[in-house]
Rosetta silent file (secondary structure, phi, psi, omega in degrees, C-alpha in Angstrom):
SEQUENCE: MAKINPMMIAPPVIFAALAAMFWIGMGRDNPNELPTALAGKEAPEVRITPLGDLPGFDDASLRDGKVKLVNFWASWCAPCRVEHPNLEKLKEQGITIYGVNYKDKPGNALGFLAELGNPYAAIGADNEGRMGLNWGVYGVPETYVIDGAGRIIMRHAGPITQRAIDGALGAAIAKGTGE
SCORE:     score description
SCORE:     0.000 S_00000001
   1 L     0.000  139.282 -177.407   23.829   35.168   38.480 S_00000001
   2 L   -73.529  140.945  179.064   20.442   35.902   36.913 S_00000001
   3 L   -83.414  134.124 -178.878   17.586   33.585   37.790 S_00000001
   4 L   -88.496  128.099  178.729   15.950   31.829   34.800 S_00000001
   5 L   -81.905  119.467 -179.238   12.197   32.106   34.640 S_00000001
   6 H   -59.117  -27.180  179.990   10.696   28.649   33.809 S_00000001
   7 H   -69.707  -19.969  177.988    7.847   30.350   31.953 S_00000001
   8 H   -81.919  -27.916 -176.638   10.392   31.681   29.445 S_00000001
   9 H   -90.450  -32.658 -174.046   11.814   28.217   28.721 S_00000001
  10 H   -56.467  -50.020 -178.447    8.590   26.156   28.638 S_00000001
  11 H   -58.550  -46.325  178.621    7.170   27.411   25.283 S_00000001
  12 H   -65.224  -34.585  179.457   10.331   26.720   23.229 S_00000001
  13 H   -67.247  -44.478  178.724   10.764   23.296   24.872 S_00000001
  14 H   -63.176  -43.391  178.085    7.132   22.345   24.173 S_00000001
  15 H   -60.711  -44.455 -179.822    7.450   23.594   20.591 S_00000001
  16 H   -62.700  -41.483  179.281   10.637   21.581   20.052 S_00000001
  17 H   -64.098  -44.489  178.659    9.001   18.421   21.450 S_00000001
  18 H   -65.001  -41.931  178.648    5.937   18.812   19.199 S_00000001
  19 H   -61.471  -40.371  178.491    8.113   19.520   16.162 S_00000001
  20 H   -64.512  -42.069  178.789   10.127   16.365   16.869 S_00000001
  21 H   -62.859  -44.738  178.957    6.949   14.272   17.150 S_00000001
  22 H   -63.036  -42.072 -179.440    5.619   15.616   13.846 S_00000001
  23 H   -63.239  -43.348  178.012    8.973   15.054   12.137 S_00000001
  24 H   -65.122  -43.965  179.639    9.145   11.442   13.359 S_00000001
  25 H   -62.004  -36.129 -179.682    5.508   10.833   12.366 S_00000001
  26 H   -73.987  -17.225 -179.444    6.092   12.149    8.868 S_00000001
  27 L   -79.546  -10.189  179.109    9.009    9.765    8.422 S_00000001
  28 L   -68.094  148.263 -179.789    6.759    6.682    8.501 S_00000001
  29 L   -58.758  -46.613 -179.425    6.259    4.923    5.157 S_00000001
  30 L  -132.524  103.223 -176.404    2.485    5.164    5.357 S_00000001
  31 L   -64.584  -17.996  178.649    1.124    7.649    7.895 S_00000001
  32 L   -86.743  -12.273 -177.421   -2.358    6.087    7.589 S_00000001
  33 L   -79.751  125.931  175.446   -1.107    2.603    8.467 S_00000001
  34 L   -92.245  120.408 -179.143   -1.696    1.601   12.049 S_00000001
  35 L   -68.946  159.940  175.994    1.074   -0.718   13.185 S_00000001
  36 L  -126.526  136.990  176.314    0.252   -3.907   15.034 S_00000001
  37 L   -72.175  -10.582 -176.556    2.227   -5.473   17.840 S_00000001
  38 L   -89.403   -6.166 -178.681    1.000   -8.829   16.499 S_00000001
  39 L   -57.484  129.439 -179.082    2.953   -8.753   13.218 S_00000001
  40 L    84.435   -5.887 -179.029    4.985  -11.941   12.932 S_00000001
  41 L  -104.179  163.379  177.416    3.136  -13.528   15.835 S_00000001
  42 E   -64.520  138.341  179.345    0.496  -16.220   15.887 S_00000001
  43 L   -60.690  140.835  176.433   -3.008  -14.858   15.342 S_00000001
  44 L   -61.147  167.979 -178.047   -5.020  -14.571   18.562 S_00000001
  45 L   -57.200  140.054  174.042   -7.782  -17.031   19.310 S_00000001
  46 L   -85.669  118.491 -178.897  -10.819  -17.053   17.031 S_00000001
  47 L  -130.567   85.916 -178.414  -13.874  -16.461   19.247 S_00000001
  48 L  -123.939  160.229  172.055  -16.969  -16.090   17.109 S_00000001
  49 E  -110.996  156.165 -179.455  -20.590  -17.129   17.282 S_00000001
  50 L   -58.823  147.182  174.457  -22.511  -18.420   14.262 S_00000001
  51 L  -115.374  103.875 -175.675  -24.039  -15.864   11.909 S_00000001
  52 L    59.112 -138.822  178.268  -27.263  -17.346   10.582 S_00000001
  53 L  -105.256   20.329  179.379  -26.598  -20.689    8.921 S_00000001
  54 L   -74.244  148.087  179.498  -23.354  -19.522    7.268 S_00000001
  55 L   -65.169  142.236  178.222  -20.249  -21.672    7.773 S_00000001
  56 L  -100.279 -178.980  176.981  -17.957  -20.593   10.610 S_00000001
  57 L  -141.202  166.141 -178.802  -14.215  -20.879   11.098 S_00000001
  58 L  -141.244 -172.263 -179.046  -11.827  -21.555   13.952 S_00000001
  59 H   -57.595  -41.022 -178.722   -8.148  -21.404   14.889 S_00000001
  60 H   -61.905  -31.452  178.817   -7.341  -24.461   12.764 S_00000001
  61 H   -61.827  -29.620 -178.407   -8.763  -22.676    9.714 S_00000001
  62 H   -80.616   -9.575 -176.682   -6.036  -20.051   10.060 S_00000001
  63 H  -119.242   44.320 -175.267   -3.319  -22.725    9.990 S_00000001
  64 L   -95.368    7.012  178.352   -4.242  -24.530    6.785 S_00000001
  65 L    89.544   -0.949 -177.954   -0.985  -23.816    4.961 S_00000001
  66 L  -124.188  151.348  175.480   -2.406  -21.034    2.760 S_00000001
  67 L   -69.491  146.810  178.785   -2.456  -17.268    2.973 S_00000001
  68 E  -154.760  168.916  176.159   -5.812  -15.759    3.901 S_00000001
  69 E  -114.272  145.239  168.782   -7.459  -12.566    5.106 S_00000001
  70 E  -117.100  116.144 -173.037   -9.467  -12.011    8.275 S_00000001
  71 E  -112.660  118.248  174.827  -11.783   -9.052    7.692 S_00000001
  72 E   -90.888  127.479 -174.266  -13.611   -7.307   10.562 S_00000001
  73 E  -150.024  169.803  176.227  -16.713   -5.534    9.236 S_00000001
  74 L  -153.440  152.146  179.917  -20.233   -4.376   10.156 S_00000001
  75 L   -67.701  -27.646 -178.416  -23.425   -3.511    8.291 S_00000001
  76 L   -82.136   -0.647 -174.270  -23.518   -0.063    9.948 S_00000001
  77 L   -95.866  110.873 -179.725  -20.026    0.752    8.621 S_00000001
  78 H   -62.456  -43.189  177.581  -20.048    2.934    5.476 S_00000001
  79 H   -62.616  -25.760  176.844  -16.383    2.188    4.582 S_00000001
  80 H   -65.253  -35.840  177.252  -17.240   -1.545    4.776 S_00000001
  81 H   -66.619  -39.134 -179.911  -19.726   -0.948    1.978 S_00000001
  82 H   -65.355  -41.040 -176.285  -17.015    0.848   -0.028 S_00000001
  83 H   -79.168  -16.860 -171.945  -14.507   -2.003    0.329 S_00000001
  84 H   -54.199  -45.532  177.614  -17.006   -4.784   -0.422 S_00000001
  85 H   -60.331  -32.479  178.538  -16.489   -4.892   -4.227 S_00000001
  86 H   -72.679  -32.387  173.383  -12.743   -5.216   -3.657 S_00000001
  87 H   -64.995  -40.301  177.702  -13.298   -8.134   -1.286 S_00000001
  88 H   -60.964  -41.128  178.863  -15.372   -9.752   -4.038 S_00000001
  89 H   -63.592  -43.102  178.951  -12.463   -9.230   -6.487 S_00000001
  90 H   -62.955  -39.498  176.936   -9.995  -10.808   -4.074 S_00000001
  91 H   -60.688  -44.295  179.208  -12.330  -13.765   -3.646 S_00000001
  92 H   -62.631  -27.621  178.650  -12.486  -14.158   -7.446 S_00000001
  93 L   -82.490    0.589  177.144   -8.660  -14.175   -7.481 S_00000001
  94 L    92.531    9.846  177.828   -8.710  -17.160   -5.131 S_00000001
  95 L   -82.275  127.140  176.396   -7.890  -15.389   -1.869 S_00000001
  96 E   -77.950  129.686  179.354   -9.655  -16.962    1.105 S_00000001
  97 E  -125.116  125.750  173.737  -11.359  -14.344    3.240 S_00000001
  98 E  -102.498  133.049 -177.875  -12.798  -15.023    6.673 S_00000001
  99 E  -104.521  139.733  173.938  -15.308  -12.481    7.926 S_00000001
 100 E  -122.344  108.014  178.425  -15.853  -11.317   11.475 S_00000001
 101 E   -77.150  116.999 -167.447  -19.077   -9.362   11.845 S_00000001
 102 E  -102.662  117.964  173.870  -18.199   -6.835   14.542 S_00000001
 103 L    47.093   54.986 -174.260  -20.704   -5.528   17.120 S_00000001
 104 L  -129.769  165.626  173.332  -23.635   -5.804   14.727 S_00000001
 105 L   -87.891  130.708 -177.037  -27.189   -7.123   14.711 S_00000001
 106 H   -53.083  -42.336  179.952  -27.355  -10.520   12.982 S_00000001
 107 H   -61.623  -41.539  178.523  -30.365   -9.533   10.853 S_00000001
 108 H   -66.453  -41.026  179.857  -28.615   -6.405    9.617 S_00000001
 109 H   -63.748  -45.456  179.956  -25.414   -8.334    8.858 S_00000001
 110 H   -65.888  -36.386  175.803  -27.257  -11.009    6.893 S_00000001
 111 H   -63.901  -40.220  177.676  -29.201   -8.301    5.010 S_00000001
 112 H   -59.073  -47.207 -179.952  -25.919   -6.580    4.116 S_00000001
 113 H   -68.407  -36.516  178.289  -24.547   -9.831    2.648 S_00000001
 114 H   -64.516  -36.768 -179.246  -27.817  -10.594    0.844 S_00000001
 115 H   -74.910  -45.600 -171.008  -27.693   -7.152   -0.784 S_00000001
 116 H  -101.916  -14.092 -176.025  -23.983   -6.951   -1.676 S_00000001
 117 L   103.108  162.209 -177.249  -22.914  -10.600   -1.896 S_00000001
 118 L  -116.429  103.435  179.932  -20.861  -12.777    0.385 S_00000001
 119 L   -83.627    0.152 -170.921  -17.096  -12.723   -0.272 S_00000001
 120 L   -93.097  133.685  174.219  -16.352  -14.816    2.812 S_00000001
 121 L   -68.617  -33.713  176.991  -15.328  -18.471    2.772 S_00000001
 122 E  -155.803  159.764 -171.797  -16.565  -18.603    6.366 S_00000001
 123 E  -154.195  155.528  173.935  -17.911  -16.067    8.798 S_00000001
 124 E  -155.189  171.517 -178.159  -18.886  -15.504   12.397 S_00000001
 125 E  -108.351  141.648  172.934  -20.087  -12.775   14.691 S_00000001
 126 E  -117.108   72.970 -172.445  -18.154  -10.920   17.385 S_00000001
 127 L   -62.682  -36.288 -177.395  -21.192   -9.402   19.068 S_00000001
 128 L   -91.355  -13.618 -178.450  -19.396   -8.262   22.218 S_00000001
 129 L    83.497   11.802 -178.548  -16.183   -7.165   20.492 S_00000001
 130 H   -66.704  -45.453  179.390  -14.009   -9.574   22.529 S_00000001
 131 H   -63.712  -44.302  177.967  -12.237  -11.087   19.530 S_00000001
 132 H   -57.647  -40.450  178.390  -11.685   -7.630   18.068 S_00000001
 133 H   -63.075  -45.177  179.569  -10.169   -6.485   21.352 S_00000001
 134 H   -64.641  -30.977 -179.843   -7.785   -9.463   21.423 S_00000001
 135 H   -85.871  -10.672  179.846   -6.765   -8.780   17.821 S_00000001
 136 L    84.198   27.617 -179.446   -6.211   -5.067   18.479 S_00000001
 137 L   -70.106  128.212  176.318   -9.046   -3.815   16.281 S_00000001
 138 L   -88.337  -35.881 -177.621   -9.442   -0.031   16.458 S_00000001
 139 L  -178.388  171.157 -178.809  -12.550    0.094   14.284 S_00000001
 140 L  -103.981  150.953   -3.468  -14.062   -1.438   11.194 S_00000001
 141 L   -81.309  148.647  170.556  -13.146   -2.251    8.562 S_00000001
 142 E  -138.873  140.617 -176.577   -9.834   -3.821    9.509 S_00000001
 143 E  -132.205  136.564  178.420   -8.191   -6.682    7.677 S_00000001
 144 E  -114.115  134.777  173.436   -5.370   -8.975    8.697 S_00000001
 145 E   -93.858  124.879 -175.827   -3.202  -10.937    6.277 S_00000001
 146 E  -117.481  132.259  177.943   -2.472  -14.352    7.821 S_00000001
 147 L   -80.558  177.115 -176.062    0.173  -16.772    6.548 S_00000001
 148 L   -63.456  -21.745  179.033   -0.324  -20.528    6.233 S_00000001
 149 L   -90.995    1.248  179.002    1.017  -21.138    9.738 S_00000001
 150 L    86.633   18.143  177.309   -1.517  -18.754   11.271 S_00000001
 151 E   -96.091  145.337  178.475    0.877  -15.845   11.832 S_00000001
 152 E   -77.602  122.657  176.372   -0.104  -12.255   11.169 S_00000001
 153 E   -88.353  -42.818 -175.613    1.841  -10.784    8.266 S_00000001
 154 E  -159.030  158.554  174.249    0.143   -7.399    8.220 S_00000001
 155 E  -122.416  132.482  177.093   -2.798   -5.391    9.428 S_00000001
 156 E  -117.142  113.893  177.495   -4.688   -3.035    7.141 S_00000001
 157 E   -92.530  133.470 -179.454   -6.860   -0.461    8.903 S_00000001
 158 L   101.144  177.923 -176.564   -9.618    1.084    6.812 S_00000001
 159 L   -69.619  144.769  174.506  -11.326   -0.037    3.643 S_00000001
 160 L   -77.890  117.672  178.737   -9.486   -2.240    1.173 S_00000001
 161 L  -110.398  169.511  176.280   -9.115   -0.158   -1.971 S_00000001
 162 H   -61.814  -35.352  178.151   -7.549   -1.021   -5.305 S_00000001
 163 H   -61.571  -41.500  177.941   -4.617    1.144   -4.270 S_00000001
 164 H   -66.112  -40.018  179.484   -4.128   -1.004   -1.133 S_00000001
 165 H   -64.292  -40.271  179.703   -4.365   -4.192   -3.204 S_00000001
 166 H   -74.598  -17.938 -176.292   -1.756   -2.837   -5.631 S_00000001
 167 L  -106.787 -122.753 -171.571    0.430   -1.707   -2.719 S_00000001
 168 H   -62.499  -39.479 -178.762    1.172   -3.006    0.756 S_00000001
 169 H   -65.023  -46.227  177.497   -1.779   -5.390    1.030 S_00000001
 170 H   -61.365  -38.525  178.272   -0.950   -7.083   -2.267 S_00000001
 171 H   -65.988  -38.790  178.713    2.706   -7.324   -1.242 S_00000001
 172 H   -67.487  -39.053  176.923    1.747   -8.940    2.062 S_00000001
 173 H   -63.859  -43.984  178.109   -0.501  -11.453    0.288 S_00000001
 174 H   -62.226  -39.938  177.810    2.332  -12.261   -2.122 S_00000001
 175 H   -61.934  -41.447  179.614    4.731  -12.670    0.794 S_00000001
 176 H   -67.027  -28.527  178.934    2.295  -15.086    2.429 S_00000001
 177 H   -90.294   -6.276  179.082    2.011  -17.163   -0.724 S_00000001
 178 L    81.605   15.705  179.919    5.771  -17.183   -1.201 S_00000001
 179 L   -82.179    0.000    0.000    5.624  -15.282   -4.510 S_00000001
């Protein structure tokens, strides 16, 4: 019987494995959406420090019976600047947004809000990135939709755009409000 050379089999096997991974990845509803293991679970602990004299929030704030957003952002983040007008629109629509200033300098963060406006009902700083780590933040901006009981409905990675508001993010907010 002829001996099979492993070097002859390896390339087709590797190709088949890569093709399968790509095929599975393309089958996701939104390839840009990063899933979260926290969906449906209680939001992790809120661990922030005050940002200037702005009001802060805590765990109890997330369990007030109403849907809300928790938005991780930074002044050095260009996409955060892009999403800011949409956060202002959501605020005008009555959506409560809590801000977590992520790994930023307080002066820069306060300057950012002074320049663009403050869409946050309350805000705090995560200077060390500990809260972000516990929440599974990959980078900023990231926004979590939280239901009235403090459970995570959805995670949106990247800037909030009108398209996101009209799509999955808006649907998650509606789900949280019971609409």
